[in-house]
PDB file of C-alpha atoms in Angstrom:
ATOM      1  CA  MET A  24      -5.982 -22.736  17.081  1.00 87.00           C
ATOM      2  CA  ARG A  25      -5.834 -20.948  13.133  1.00 97.00           C
ATOM      3  CA  ILE A  26      -4.369 -22.585  10.394  1.00 98.00           C
ATOM      4  CA  GLY A  27      -2.988 -19.872   7.776  1.00 98.00           C
ATOM      5  CA  ILE A  28      -1.623 -21.223   4.273  1.00 98.00           C
ATOM      6  CA  SER A  29       1.696 -20.463   2.890  1.00 97.00           C
ATOM      7  CA  GLU A  30       0.929 -21.539  -1.456  1.00 95.00           C
ATOM      8  CA  LEU A  31       3.693 -20.725  -3.928  1.00 92.00           C
ATOM      9  CA  PHE A  32       2.399 -18.088  -6.918  1.00 95.00           C
ATOM     10  CA  THR A  33       4.154 -18.578  -9.933  1.00 95.00           C
ATOM     11  CA  GLY A  34       3.044 -17.485 -13.050  1.00 94.00           C
ATOM     12  CA  GLU A  35       4.451 -20.984 -14.035  1.00 94.00           C
ATOM     13  CA  ASP A  36       2.661 -24.355 -14.913  1.00 93.00           C
ATOM     14  CA  GLY A  37      -1.248 -23.685 -14.721  1.00 96.00           C
ATOM     15  CA  ARG A  38      -0.064 -21.128 -11.957  1.00 95.00           C
ATOM     16  CA  ASP A  39      -1.275 -17.859 -13.224  1.00 95.00           C
ATOM     17  CA  GLY A  40      -3.060 -14.684 -12.772  1.00 95.00           C
ATOM     18  CA  ALA A  41      -6.755 -16.810 -12.525  1.00 96.00           C
ATOM     19  CA  PHE A  42      -4.858 -19.842 -10.001  1.00 96.00           C
ATOM     20  CA  VAL A  43      -3.485 -16.772  -7.478  1.00 97.00           C
ATOM     21  CA  ARG A  44      -7.260 -15.470  -8.444  1.00 97.00           C
ATOM     22  CA  GLU A  45      -9.663 -18.627  -7.771  1.00 97.00           C
ATOM     23  CA  THR A  46      -7.352 -20.335  -5.595  1.00 98.00           C
ATOM     24  CA  ALA A  47      -7.801 -17.084  -2.418  1.00 98.00           C
ATOM     25  CA  VAL A  48     -11.742 -17.544  -2.962  1.00 98.00           C
ATOM     26  CA  LEU A  49     -11.529 -21.179  -2.533  1.00 98.00           C
ATOM     27  CA  LEU A  50      -8.945 -21.338   0.755  1.00 98.00           C
ATOM     28  CA  GLU A  51     -11.421 -18.476   1.904  1.00 98.00           C
ATOM     29  CA  GLU A  52     -13.726 -20.308   1.481  1.00 98.00           C
ATOM     30  CA  LEU A  53     -12.829 -23.609   3.226  1.00 98.00           C
ATOM     31  CA  GLY A  54     -12.101 -20.984   5.913  1.00 98.00           C
ATOM     32  CA  PHE A  55      -7.844 -20.960   6.379  1.00 98.00           C
ATOM     33  CA  HIS A  56      -7.359 -17.736   8.805  1.00 98.00           C
ATOM     34  CA  ALA A  57      -5.435 -16.053   5.886  1.00 98.00           C
ATOM     35  CA  ILE A  58      -2.808 -16.638   2.782  1.00 98.00           C
ATOM     36  CA  TRP A  59       0.974 -16.419   3.508  1.00 98.00           C
ATOM     37  CA  TYR A  60       3.164 -15.152   0.299  1.00 95.00           C
ATOM     38  CA  PRO A  61       6.732 -16.124   0.131  1.00 92.00           C
ATOM     39  CA  GLU A  62       9.367 -14.095  -1.423  1.00 93.00           C
ATOM     40  CA  HIS A  63      12.044 -13.686  -3.845  1.00 94.00           C
ATOM     41  CA  VAL A  64      12.836 -11.093  -6.206  1.00 95.00           C
ATOM     42  CA  VAL A  65      15.146 -13.232  -8.329  1.00 96.00           C
ATOM     43  CA  PHE A  66      16.573 -17.185  -7.954  1.00 95.00           C
ATOM     44  CA  PHE A  67      19.490 -18.782  -9.488  1.00 96.00           C
ATOM     45  CA  PRO A  68      21.158 -21.904 -11.410  1.00 94.00           C
ATOM     46  CA  SER A  69      22.813 -22.793  -7.425  1.00 94.00           C
ATOM     47  CA  TYR A  70      23.858 -21.620  -4.317  1.00 95.00           C
ATOM     48  CA  ASP A  71      26.853 -20.850  -2.650  1.00 96.00           C
ATOM     49  CA  SER A  72      24.538 -19.545   0.764  1.00 95.00           C
ATOM     50  CA  SER A  73      23.013 -22.309   2.754  1.00 92.00           C
ATOM     51  CA  TYR A  74      19.313 -22.160   3.419  1.00 91.00           C
ATOM     52  CA  PRO A  75      18.468 -21.830   6.791  1.00 89.00           C
ATOM     53  CA  TYR A  76      14.867 -23.410   7.262  1.00 90.00           C
ATOM     54  CA  GLY A  77      15.745 -27.575   6.147  1.00 86.00           C
ATOM     55  CA  THR A  78      15.909 -29.812   3.679  1.00 87.00           C
ATOM     56  CA  LEU A  79      12.661 -29.935   2.147  1.00 85.00           C
ATOM     57  CA  GLY A  80      11.856 -26.096   1.670  1.00 88.00           C
ATOM     58  CA  GLY A  81      15.731 -25.662   0.597  1.00 88.00           C
ATOM     59  CA  ASN A  82      14.992 -28.210  -2.610  1.00 87.00           C
ATOM     60  CA  GLU A  83      11.919 -25.724  -3.269  1.00 88.00           C
ATOM     61  CA  VAL A  84      13.869 -22.878  -3.859  1.00 89.00           C
ATOM     62  CA  ARG A  85      16.602 -24.482  -6.492  1.00 89.00           C
ATOM     63  CA  ALA A  86      13.851 -26.170  -8.298  1.00 88.00           C
ATOM     64  CA  LEU A  87      11.897 -22.408  -8.391  1.00 91.00           C
ATOM     65  CA  ARG A  88      12.430 -19.460 -11.391  1.00 94.00           C
ATOM     66  CA  GLY A  89      10.167 -17.106  -9.673  1.00 95.00           C
ATOM     67  CA  VAL A  90       6.485 -15.911  -7.695  1.00 95.00           C
ATOM     68  CA  TYR A  91       4.775 -12.828  -8.914  1.00 96.00           C
ATOM     69  CA  ASP A  92       6.023 -10.395  -6.201  1.00 97.00           C
ATOM     70  CA  PRO A  93       4.223 -10.390  -2.913  1.00 97.00           C
ATOM     71  CA  PHE A  94       2.663  -6.814  -3.567  1.00 98.00           C
ATOM     72  CA  VAL A  95       1.045  -7.356  -5.976  1.00 97.00           C
ATOM     73  CA  GLY A  96      -0.365 -10.648  -5.859  1.00 97.00           C
ATOM     74  CA  LEU A  97      -1.224  -9.789  -2.678  1.00 98.00           C
ATOM     75  CA  ALA A  98      -2.901  -6.375  -3.627  1.00 98.00           C
ATOM     76  CA  ALA A  99      -4.604  -9.031  -7.185  1.00 97.00           C
ATOM     77  CA  ILE A 100      -6.074 -11.642  -3.666  1.00 98.00           C
ATOM     78  CA  ALA A 101      -7.855  -8.559  -1.807  1.00 98.00           C
ATOM     79  CA  ALA A 102      -9.639  -7.658  -4.833  1.00 98.00           C
ATOM     80  CA  VAL A 103     -11.546 -10.471  -4.451  1.00 98.00           C
ATOM     81  CA  THR A 104     -11.712 -11.873  -1.266  1.00 98.00           C
ATOM     82  CA  SER A 105     -12.863 -10.234   2.118  1.00 98.00           C
ATOM     83  CA  THR A 106     -12.001 -12.035   5.568  1.00 98.00           C
ATOM     84  CA  ILE A 107      -9.090 -14.228   4.971  1.00 98.00           C
ATOM     85  CA  ARG A 108      -6.226 -12.044   6.269  1.00 98.00           C
ATOM     86  CA  LEU A 109      -3.419 -11.794   3.594  1.00 98.00           C
ATOM     87  CA  GLY A 110       0.204 -11.478   4.763  1.00 98.00           C
ATOM     88  CA  THR A 111       4.449 -11.973   3.900  1.00 98.00           C
ATOM     89  CA  TYR A 112       6.248 -14.964   5.119  1.00 97.00           C
ATOM     90  CA  VAL A 113       8.257 -13.139   5.381  1.00 96.00           C
ATOM     91  CA  CYS A 114       9.037  -9.688   2.733  1.00 98.00           C
ATOM     92  CA  VAL A 115      13.416  -9.668   3.083  1.00 98.00           C
ATOM     93  CA  VAL A 116      13.169  -5.852   3.718  1.00 98.00           C
ATOM     94  CA  ALA A 117      16.687  -4.512   3.958  1.00 98.00           C
ATOM     95  CA  GLN A 118      16.095  -5.269   0.154  1.00 98.00           C
ATOM     96  CA  ARG A 119      14.102  -3.106  -0.477  1.00 98.00           C
ATOM     97  CA  ASN A 120      13.688   0.534  -0.256  1.00 98.00           C
ATOM     98  CA  PRO A 121      12.150   2.043   2.453  1.00 98.00           C
ATOM     99  CA  ILE A 122      10.194   4.579   0.948  1.00 98.00           C
ATOM    100  CA  MET A 123       8.248   2.429  -1.365  1.00 98.00           C
ATOM    101  CA  LEU A 124       8.217  -0.699   0.335  1.00 98.00           C
ATOM    102  CA  ALA A 125       6.351   2.126   2.600  1.00 98.00           C
ATOM    103  CA  ARG A 126       3.677   2.851   0.093  1.00 98.00           C
ATOM    104  CA  HIS A 127       3.415  -0.418  -0.833  1.00 98.00           C
ATOM    105  CA  VAL A 128       1.769  -2.114   2.102  1.00 98.00           C
ATOM    106  CA  ALA A 129      -0.542   1.041   3.118  1.00 98.00           C
ATOM    107  CA  ALA A 130      -1.575   0.343  -0.479  1.00 98.00           C
ATOM    108  CA  VAL A 131      -2.419  -3.523   0.470  1.00 98.00           C
ATOM    109  CA  ASP A 132      -3.687  -2.662   3.648  1.00 98.00           C
ATOM    110  CA  VAL A 133      -6.142  -0.378   2.130  1.00 98.00           C
ATOM    111  CA  LEU A 134      -6.598  -2.839  -0.646  1.00 98.00           C
ATOM    112  CA  SER A 135      -7.437  -4.915   1.897  1.00 98.00           C
ATOM    113  CA  GLY A 136      -9.715  -3.192   4.145  1.00 98.00           C
ATOM    114  CA  GLY A 137      -7.255  -3.771   7.227  1.00 98.00           C
ATOM    115  CA  ARG A 138      -6.262  -7.272   6.765  1.00 98.00           C
ATOM    116  CA  PHE A 139      -2.617  -7.334   5.864  1.00 98.00           C
ATOM    117  CA  ASP A 140      -0.601  -8.759   8.460  1.00 98.00           C
ATOM    118  CA  PHE A 141       4.311  -7.134   7.364  1.00 98.00           C
ATOM    119  CA  GLY A 142       6.026 -10.698   7.799  1.00 98.00           C
ATOM    120  CA  ILE A 143       9.541  -9.602   7.867  1.00 98.00           C
ATOM    121  CA  GLY A 144      12.195 -11.287   7.393  1.00 97.00           C
ATOM    122  CA  VAL A 145      16.728 -10.571   6.826  1.00 97.00           C
ATOM    123  CA  GLY A 146      17.403 -12.837   4.555  1.00 96.00           C
ATOM    124  CA  TRP A 147      20.220 -15.355   3.628  1.00 96.00           C
ATOM    125  CA  SER A 148      20.911 -15.474  -0.079  1.00 97.00           C
ATOM    126  CA  GLU A 149      23.965 -13.475  -0.726  1.00 97.00           C
ATOM    127  CA  GLU A 150      23.541 -14.146  -3.594  1.00 97.00           C
ATOM    128  CA  GLU A 151      20.580 -12.688  -3.959  1.00 97.00           C
ATOM    129  CA  TYR A 152      21.944  -9.674  -1.718  1.00 98.00           C
ATOM    130  CA  THR A 153      24.016  -8.759  -4.643  1.00 98.00           C
ATOM    131  CA  ALA A 154      22.467  -8.624  -8.078  1.00 98.00           C
ATOM    132  CA  LEU A 155      19.988  -5.887  -6.148  1.00 98.00           C
ATOM    133  CA  GLY A 156      23.340  -3.455  -5.400  1.00 98.00           C
ATOM    134  CA  VAL A 157      22.847  -4.299  -1.518  1.00 98.00           C
ATOM    135  CA  PRO A 158      25.221  -5.041   0.923  1.00 98.00           C
ATOM    136  CA  PHE A 159      25.249  -8.521   1.968  1.00 98.00           C
ATOM    137  CA  ALA A 160      26.751  -7.168   5.866  1.00 97.00           C
ATOM    138  CA  ARG A 161      24.904  -5.971   8.083  1.00 97.00           C
ATOM    139  CA  ARG A 162      21.064  -6.816   6.242  1.00 98.00           C
ATOM    140  CA  GLY A 163      19.778  -6.878   9.922  1.00 98.00           C
ATOM    141  CA  ALA A 164      21.364  -2.758  11.010  1.00 98.00           C
ATOM    142  CA  ARG A 165      19.924  -2.354   7.400  1.00 98.00           C
ATOM    143  CA  THR A 166      15.986  -4.045   8.510  1.00 98.00           C
ATOM    144  CA  ASP A 167      16.057  -2.786  12.162  1.00 98.00           C
ATOM    145  CA  GLU A 168      16.523   1.551  10.455  1.00 98.00           C
ATOM    146  CA  TYR A 169      14.731   1.190   8.222  1.00 98.00           C
ATOM    147  CA  LEU A 170      11.098  -0.150   9.656  1.00 98.00           C
ATOM    148  CA  ALA A 171      12.432   3.138  12.043  1.00 98.00           C
ATOM    149  CA  ALA A 172      11.831   4.848   9.207  1.00 98.00           C
ATOM    150  CA  MET A 173       8.486   2.779   7.542  1.00 98.00           C
ATOM    151  CA  LYS A 174       7.060   4.438  11.185  1.00 98.00           C
ATOM    152  CA  VAL A 175       7.926   7.339  10.784  1.00 97.00           C
ATOM    153  CA  LEU A 176       6.493   7.227   7.027  1.00 98.00           C
ATOM    154  CA  TRP A 177       2.735   5.325   8.732  1.00 98.00           C
ATOM    155  CA  SER A 178       2.329   7.986  11.494  1.00 95.00           C
ATOM    156  CA  ASP A 179      -0.162  10.310  11.620  1.00 90.00           C
ATOM    157  CA  GLU A 180       2.333  13.193  11.825  1.00 85.00           C
ATOM    158  CA  GLU A 181       3.849  15.067   9.652  1.00 89.00           C
ATOM    159  CA  VAL A 182       7.098  13.337   8.184  1.00 94.00           C
ATOM    160  CA  THR A 183       9.567  15.318   9.299  1.00 93.00           C
ATOM    161  CA  GLY A 184      12.046  13.485   7.884  1.00 96.00           C
ATOM    162  CA  PHE A 185      14.497  10.781   8.882  1.00 97.00           C
ATOM    163  CA  ASP A 186      18.671  11.189   9.251  1.00 98.00           C
ATOM    164  CA  GLY A 187      19.275   7.593  10.037  1.00 98.00           C
ATOM    165  CA  GLU A 188      23.166   5.357   8.467  1.00 98.00           C
ATOM    166  CA  PHE A 189      21.228   3.836   5.341  1.00 98.00           C
ATOM    167  CA  VAL A 190      17.708   5.839   4.850  1.00 98.00           C
ATOM    168  CA  GLU A 191      17.700   9.648   4.834  1.00 97.00           C
ATOM    169  CA  PHE A 192      14.893  11.971   3.875  1.00 97.00           C
ATOM    170  CA  ALA A 193      13.538  15.538   3.947  1.00 97.00           C
ATOM    171  CA  PRO A 194       9.882  16.023   4.731  1.00 96.00           C
ATOM    172  CA  LEU A 195       7.344  14.945   2.302  1.00 96.00           C
ATOM    173  CA  LEU A 196       4.496  13.982   2.223  1.00 96.00           C
ATOM    174  CA  ALA A 197       3.362  10.053   1.995  1.00 96.00           C
ATOM    175  CA  PHE A 198      -0.174   8.561   1.413  1.00 96.00           C
ATOM    176  CA  PRO A 199      -1.975   6.752   1.838  1.00 95.00           C
ATOM    177  CA  LYS A 200      -1.648   6.102   5.157  1.00 97.00           C
ATOM    178  CA  PRO A 201      -2.870   1.963   6.678  1.00 98.00           C
ATOM    179  CA  VAL A 202      -6.064   0.926   7.404  1.00 98.00           C
ATOM    180  CA  GLN A 203      -4.958  -0.521  10.687  1.00 98.00           C
ATOM    181  CA  ARG A 204      -3.153   1.810  13.281  1.00 97.00           C
ATOM    182  CA  PRO A 205      -0.815   3.364  13.906  1.00 96.00           C
ATOM    183  CA  HIS A 206       0.489   0.894  11.504  1.00 98.00           C
ATOM    184  CA  PRO A 207      -0.483  -3.172  10.195  1.00 98.00           C
ATOM    185  CA  PRO A 208       1.356  -5.900  12.488  1.00 98.00           C
ATOM    186  CA  ILE A 209       4.965  -6.438  11.811  1.00 98.00           C
ATOM    187  CA  VAL A 210       5.320  -9.866  12.631  1.00 98.00           C
ATOM    188  CA  VAL A 211       9.114 -11.067  12.999  1.00 98.00           C
ATOM    189  CA  GLY A 212      10.664 -14.243  11.136  1.00 98.00           C
ATOM    190  CA  GLY A 213      12.738 -16.161  12.099  1.00 96.00           C
ATOM    191  CA  ASN A 214      13.994 -19.187  14.948  1.00 96.00           C
ATOM    192  CA  SER A 215      17.717 -16.828  16.296  1.00 96.00           C
ATOM    193  CA  ALA A 216      18.285 -14.591  19.605  1.00 96.00           C
ATOM    194  CA  ALA A 217      17.941 -11.784  16.543  1.00 97.00           C
ATOM    195  CA  THR A 218      15.021 -12.704  15.964  1.00 98.00           C
ATOM    196  CA  VAL A 219      14.456 -12.707  19.292  1.00 98.00           C
ATOM    197  CA  ARG A 220      16.042  -8.526  19.600  1.00 98.00           C
ATOM    198  CA  ARG A 221      13.578  -7.228  16.888  1.00 98.00           C
ATOM    199  CA  ILE A 222      10.316  -8.400  18.106  1.00 98.00           C
ATOM    200  CA  VAL A 223      11.352  -6.969  21.473  1.00 98.00           C
ATOM    201  CA  GLU A 224      11.672  -3.500  19.312  1.00 98.00           C
ATOM    202  CA  HIS A 225       9.343  -3.678  16.687  1.00 97.00           C
ATOM    203  CA  GLY A 226       6.910  -6.892  16.130  1.00 98.00           C
ATOM    204  CA  GLN A 227       3.241  -7.644  17.103  1.00 98.00           C
ATOM    205  CA  GLY A 228       4.133 -10.337  15.693  1.00 98.00           C
ATOM    206  CA  TRP A 229       5.947 -13.507  15.419  1.00 98.00           C
ATOM    207  CA  ALA A 230       6.884 -16.182  12.165  1.00 98.00           C
ATOM    208  CA  GLY A 231       8.803 -18.817  13.746  1.00 98.00           C
ATOM    209  CA  TYR A 232      10.217 -21.484  10.796  1.00 97.00           C
ATOM    210  CA  ASN A 233      10.824 -25.670  10.919  1.00 94.00           C
ATOM    211  CA  LEU A 234      10.853 -26.125  14.203  1.00 96.00           C
ATOM    212  CA  GLU A 235      10.179 -28.310  16.398  1.00 96.00           C
ATOM    213  CA  VAL A 236       7.294 -28.678  19.326  1.00 97.00           C
ATOM    214  CA  ASP A 237      10.367 -28.794  21.740  1.00 97.00           C
ATOM    215  CA  GLU A 238      12.555 -26.162  20.233  1.00 97.00           C
ATOM    216  CA  ILE A 239       8.662 -23.772  20.192  1.00 98.00           C
ATOM    217  CA  GLY A 240       8.599 -24.378  23.567  1.00 97.00           C
ATOM    218  CA  ARG A 241      12.228 -23.124  24.566  1.00 97.00           C
ATOM    219  CA  PHE A 242      11.665 -20.278  21.827  1.00 98.00           C
ATOM    220  CA  ILE A 243       8.861 -19.031  23.482  1.00 98.00           C
ATOM    221  CA  GLU A 244      10.643 -18.318  26.767  1.00 98.00           C
ATOM    222  CA  GLN A 245      13.338 -16.916  25.693  1.00 98.00           C
ATOM    223  CA  LEU A 246      10.635 -14.155  24.202  1.00 98.00           C
ATOM    224  CA  ASP A 247       8.855 -14.206  27.042  1.00 98.00           C
ATOM    225  CA  THR A 248      11.996 -13.415  29.211  1.00 98.00           C
ATOM    226  CA  ALA A 249      13.037 -10.761  27.068  1.00 98.00           C
ATOM    227  CA  LEU A 250       9.743  -8.933  26.477  1.00 98.00           C
ATOM    228  CA  THR A 251       9.110  -9.651  30.227  1.00 98.00           C
ATOM    229  CA  ALA A 252      12.074  -7.403  30.599  1.00 98.00           C
ATOM    230  CA  ALA A 253      11.858  -4.924  28.189  1.00 98.00           C
ATOM    231  CA  GLY A 254       8.562  -4.080  30.195  1.00 98.00           C
ATOM    232  CA  ARG A 255       6.418  -5.938  27.608  1.00 98.00           C
ATOM    233  CA  SER A 256       4.083  -8.406  27.502  1.00 98.00           C
ATOM    234  CA  ILE A 257       4.085 -11.855  25.206  1.00 97.00           C
ATOM    235  CA  ASP A 258       0.396 -11.446  25.518  1.00 97.00           C
ATOM    236  CA  GLU A 259       1.583  -8.295  22.992  1.00 97.00           C
ATOM    237  CA  ILE A 260       2.663 -10.940  20.158  1.00 98.00           C
ATOM    238  CA  GLU A 261       0.802 -13.268  17.624  1.00 98.00           C
ATOM    239  CA  LEU A 262       2.823 -16.724  17.353  1.00 98.00           C
ATOM    240  CA  ARG A 263       2.182 -18.279  14.799  1.00 98.00           C
ATOM    241  CA  VAL A 264       4.723 -21.205  12.831  1.00 98.00           C
ATOM    242  CA  GLY A 265       5.585 -22.151   9.338  1.00 97.00           C
ATOM    243  CA  ARG A 266       5.781 -25.825   8.418  1.00 95.00           C
ATOM    244  CA  ARG A 267       6.186 -27.847   5.037  1.00 93.00           C
ATOM    245  CA  ALA A 268       4.580 -31.185   4.595  1.00 94.00           C
ATOM    246  CA  LYS A 269       6.110 -33.594   4.597  1.00 92.00           C
ATOM    247  CA  GLY A 270       4.640 -34.814   1.214  1.00 91.00           C
ATOM    248  CA  THR A 271       1.577 -35.048  -0.307  1.00 91.00           C
ATOM    249  CA  GLU A 272      -0.085 -38.258   1.002  1.00 93.00           C
ATOM    250  CA  GLU A 273      -3.265 -38.099   3.049  1.00 96.00           C
ATOM    251  CA  ARG A 274      -0.231 -39.385   5.923  1.00 96.00           C
ATOM    252  CA  ASP A 275       1.962 -36.918   5.425  1.00 96.00           C
ATOM    253  CA  TRP A 276      -1.522 -35.150   6.126  1.00 97.00           C
ATOM    254  CA  GLU A 277      -1.993 -36.015   8.961  1.00 98.00           C
ATOM    255  CA  ASP A 278       1.303 -35.909  10.266  1.00 97.00           C
ATOM    256  CA  ASP A 279       0.024 -32.400   9.689  1.00 98.00           C
ATOM    257  CA  ALA A 280      -3.331 -32.693  11.288  1.00 98.00           C
ATOM    258  CA  ARG A 281      -0.598 -34.091  14.443  1.00 97.00           C
ATOM    259  CA  TYR A 282       1.692 -31.603  13.977  1.00 97.00           C
ATOM    260  CA  ILE A 283      -1.015 -28.361  14.641  1.00 97.00           C
ATOM    261  CA  GLU A 284      -2.982 -30.665  17.515  1.00 97.00           C
ATOM    262  CA  GLN A 285       0.516 -30.694  19.838  1.00 97.00           C
ATOM    263  CA  CYS A 286       1.290 -26.982  19.318  1.00 96.00           C
ATOM    264  CA  GLU A 287      -1.952 -26.173  20.560  1.00 94.00           C
ATOM    265  CA  PRO A 288      -1.454 -26.199  24.358  1.00 96.00           C
ATOM    266  CA  LEU A 289       2.543 -24.157  23.836  1.00 96.00           C
ATOM    267  CA  GLY A 290       0.484 -21.184  23.935  1.00 95.00           C
ATOM    268  CA  LEU A 291       0.251 -20.393  19.604  1.00 97.00           C
ATOM    269  CA  HIS A 292      -2.690 -18.897  17.762  1.00 97.00           C
ATOM    270  CA  GLU A 293      -1.387 -19.679  14.486  1.00 98.00           C
ATOM    271  CA  VAL A 294       0.581 -23.066  12.960  1.00 98.00           C
ATOM    272  CA  VAL A 295       0.938 -21.767   8.666  1.00 98.00           C
ATOM    273  CA  VAL A 296       0.704 -24.971   6.837  1.00 98.00           C
ATOM    274  CA  SER A 297       2.579 -25.453   2.839  1.00 96.00           C
ATOM    275  CA  PRO A 298       1.076 -28.562   1.483  1.00 96.00           C
ATOM    276  CA  ARG A 299       1.540 -27.851  -1.753  1.00 92.00           C
ATOM    277  CA  PHE A 300      -1.293 -29.151  -4.195  1.00 95.00           C
ATOM    278  CA  SER A 301      -0.346 -29.952  -7.333  1.00 95.00           C
ATOM    279  CA  VAL A 302      -2.751 -27.634  -9.187  1.00 96.00           C
ATOM    280  CA  GLU A 303      -4.320 -30.102 -10.748  1.00 96.00           C
ATOM    281  CA  GLY A 304      -7.093 -31.529  -8.733  1.00 96.00           C
ATOM    282  CA  TYR A 305      -6.722 -28.297  -6.568  1.00 97.00           C
ATOM    283  CA  GLU A 306      -9.649 -28.280  -5.319  1.00 97.00           C
ATOM    284  CA  ALA A 307      -9.873 -31.325  -4.261  1.00 97.00           C
ATOM    285  CA  LYS A 308      -7.590 -31.745  -2.235  1.00 97.00           C
ATOM    286  CA  ALA A 309      -7.776 -28.931  -1.192  1.00 98.00           C
ATOM    287  CA  ARG A 310     -10.729 -29.095   0.620  1.00 97.00           C
ATOM    288  CA  ARG A 311      -9.644 -33.353   1.631  1.00 97.00           C
ATOM    289  CA  TYR A 312      -6.266 -31.162   3.349  1.00 98.00           C
ATOM    290  CA  ALA A 313      -8.729 -28.847   4.668  1.00 98.00           C
ATOM    291  CA  GLU A 314     -11.112 -31.129   6.571  1.00 98.00           C
ATOM    292  CA  ILE A 315      -8.006 -33.698   7.925  1.00 98.00           C
ATOM    293  CA  VAL A 316      -6.753 -30.944   9.632  1.00 98.00           C
ATOM    294  CA  GLY A 317      -9.266 -29.550  11.034  1.00 97.00           C
ATOM    295  CA  VAL A 318      -9.519 -26.022   8.923  1.00 96.00           C
ATOM    296  CA  GLY A 319     -12.861 -23.535   9.474  1.00 78.00           C
ATOM    297  CA  ALA A 320     -13.501 -26.710  12.519  1.00 64.00           C
TER     298      ALA A 320
END
């Protein structure tokens, strides 16, 4: 069982550029499989939208003021690491121009030597969509079309254009191309029926979140059925689930270890943990956590 980690790089409270680089080097040394980078473009003093992935994550979102752009942050991490994989967990595709987004994805993949996983989602914050001038309604359809357009832009073939409902462009040159061909793995985030459909149509991976073990098993069964019906196999899909630690004490880390152990028989390839170590004493805490949950074992 591989263990990835989701970390916050906010630019505040000691989490500056040096922290990003030093943390990345440490996490690679400890043996974490991947660093997964969360994304919100902007945050708000209050939300009418409901956070769908549990109280812990919702409280964190309401307390945050900002995070570094994931593609800028991951490029910095790529420069100081060599083996750890890098990913977004998740990039809200419909909020970004697809030509620019395809370019950013390709650039991080090239700069990391092909270590990037493109975790994608549709997002839950209507406030964020409104601030960016993007309609919240039909964001799923917009996401699907943007993914189709980006695949065209990443293709080795001459880009002869794209004509869709939400995006269109004339023939153009789109470089650099990603190192991973035909493109970096598209890892679809979410726990819903729409997530299943999007994996079948576009995905090479799943990024579930905040699920109990029995819920994971049911989702994988549904995904397996849908893939088989579409002529695909569950063996083509990297299966992972993310989980927030319930607290910052060793007993909470031991609870993470038990969760990871329970997930292993389900066929998951990776559990993405979010222990949220404080900046003060970060290295000692990270080393102890890695020991407890079995990173590198």
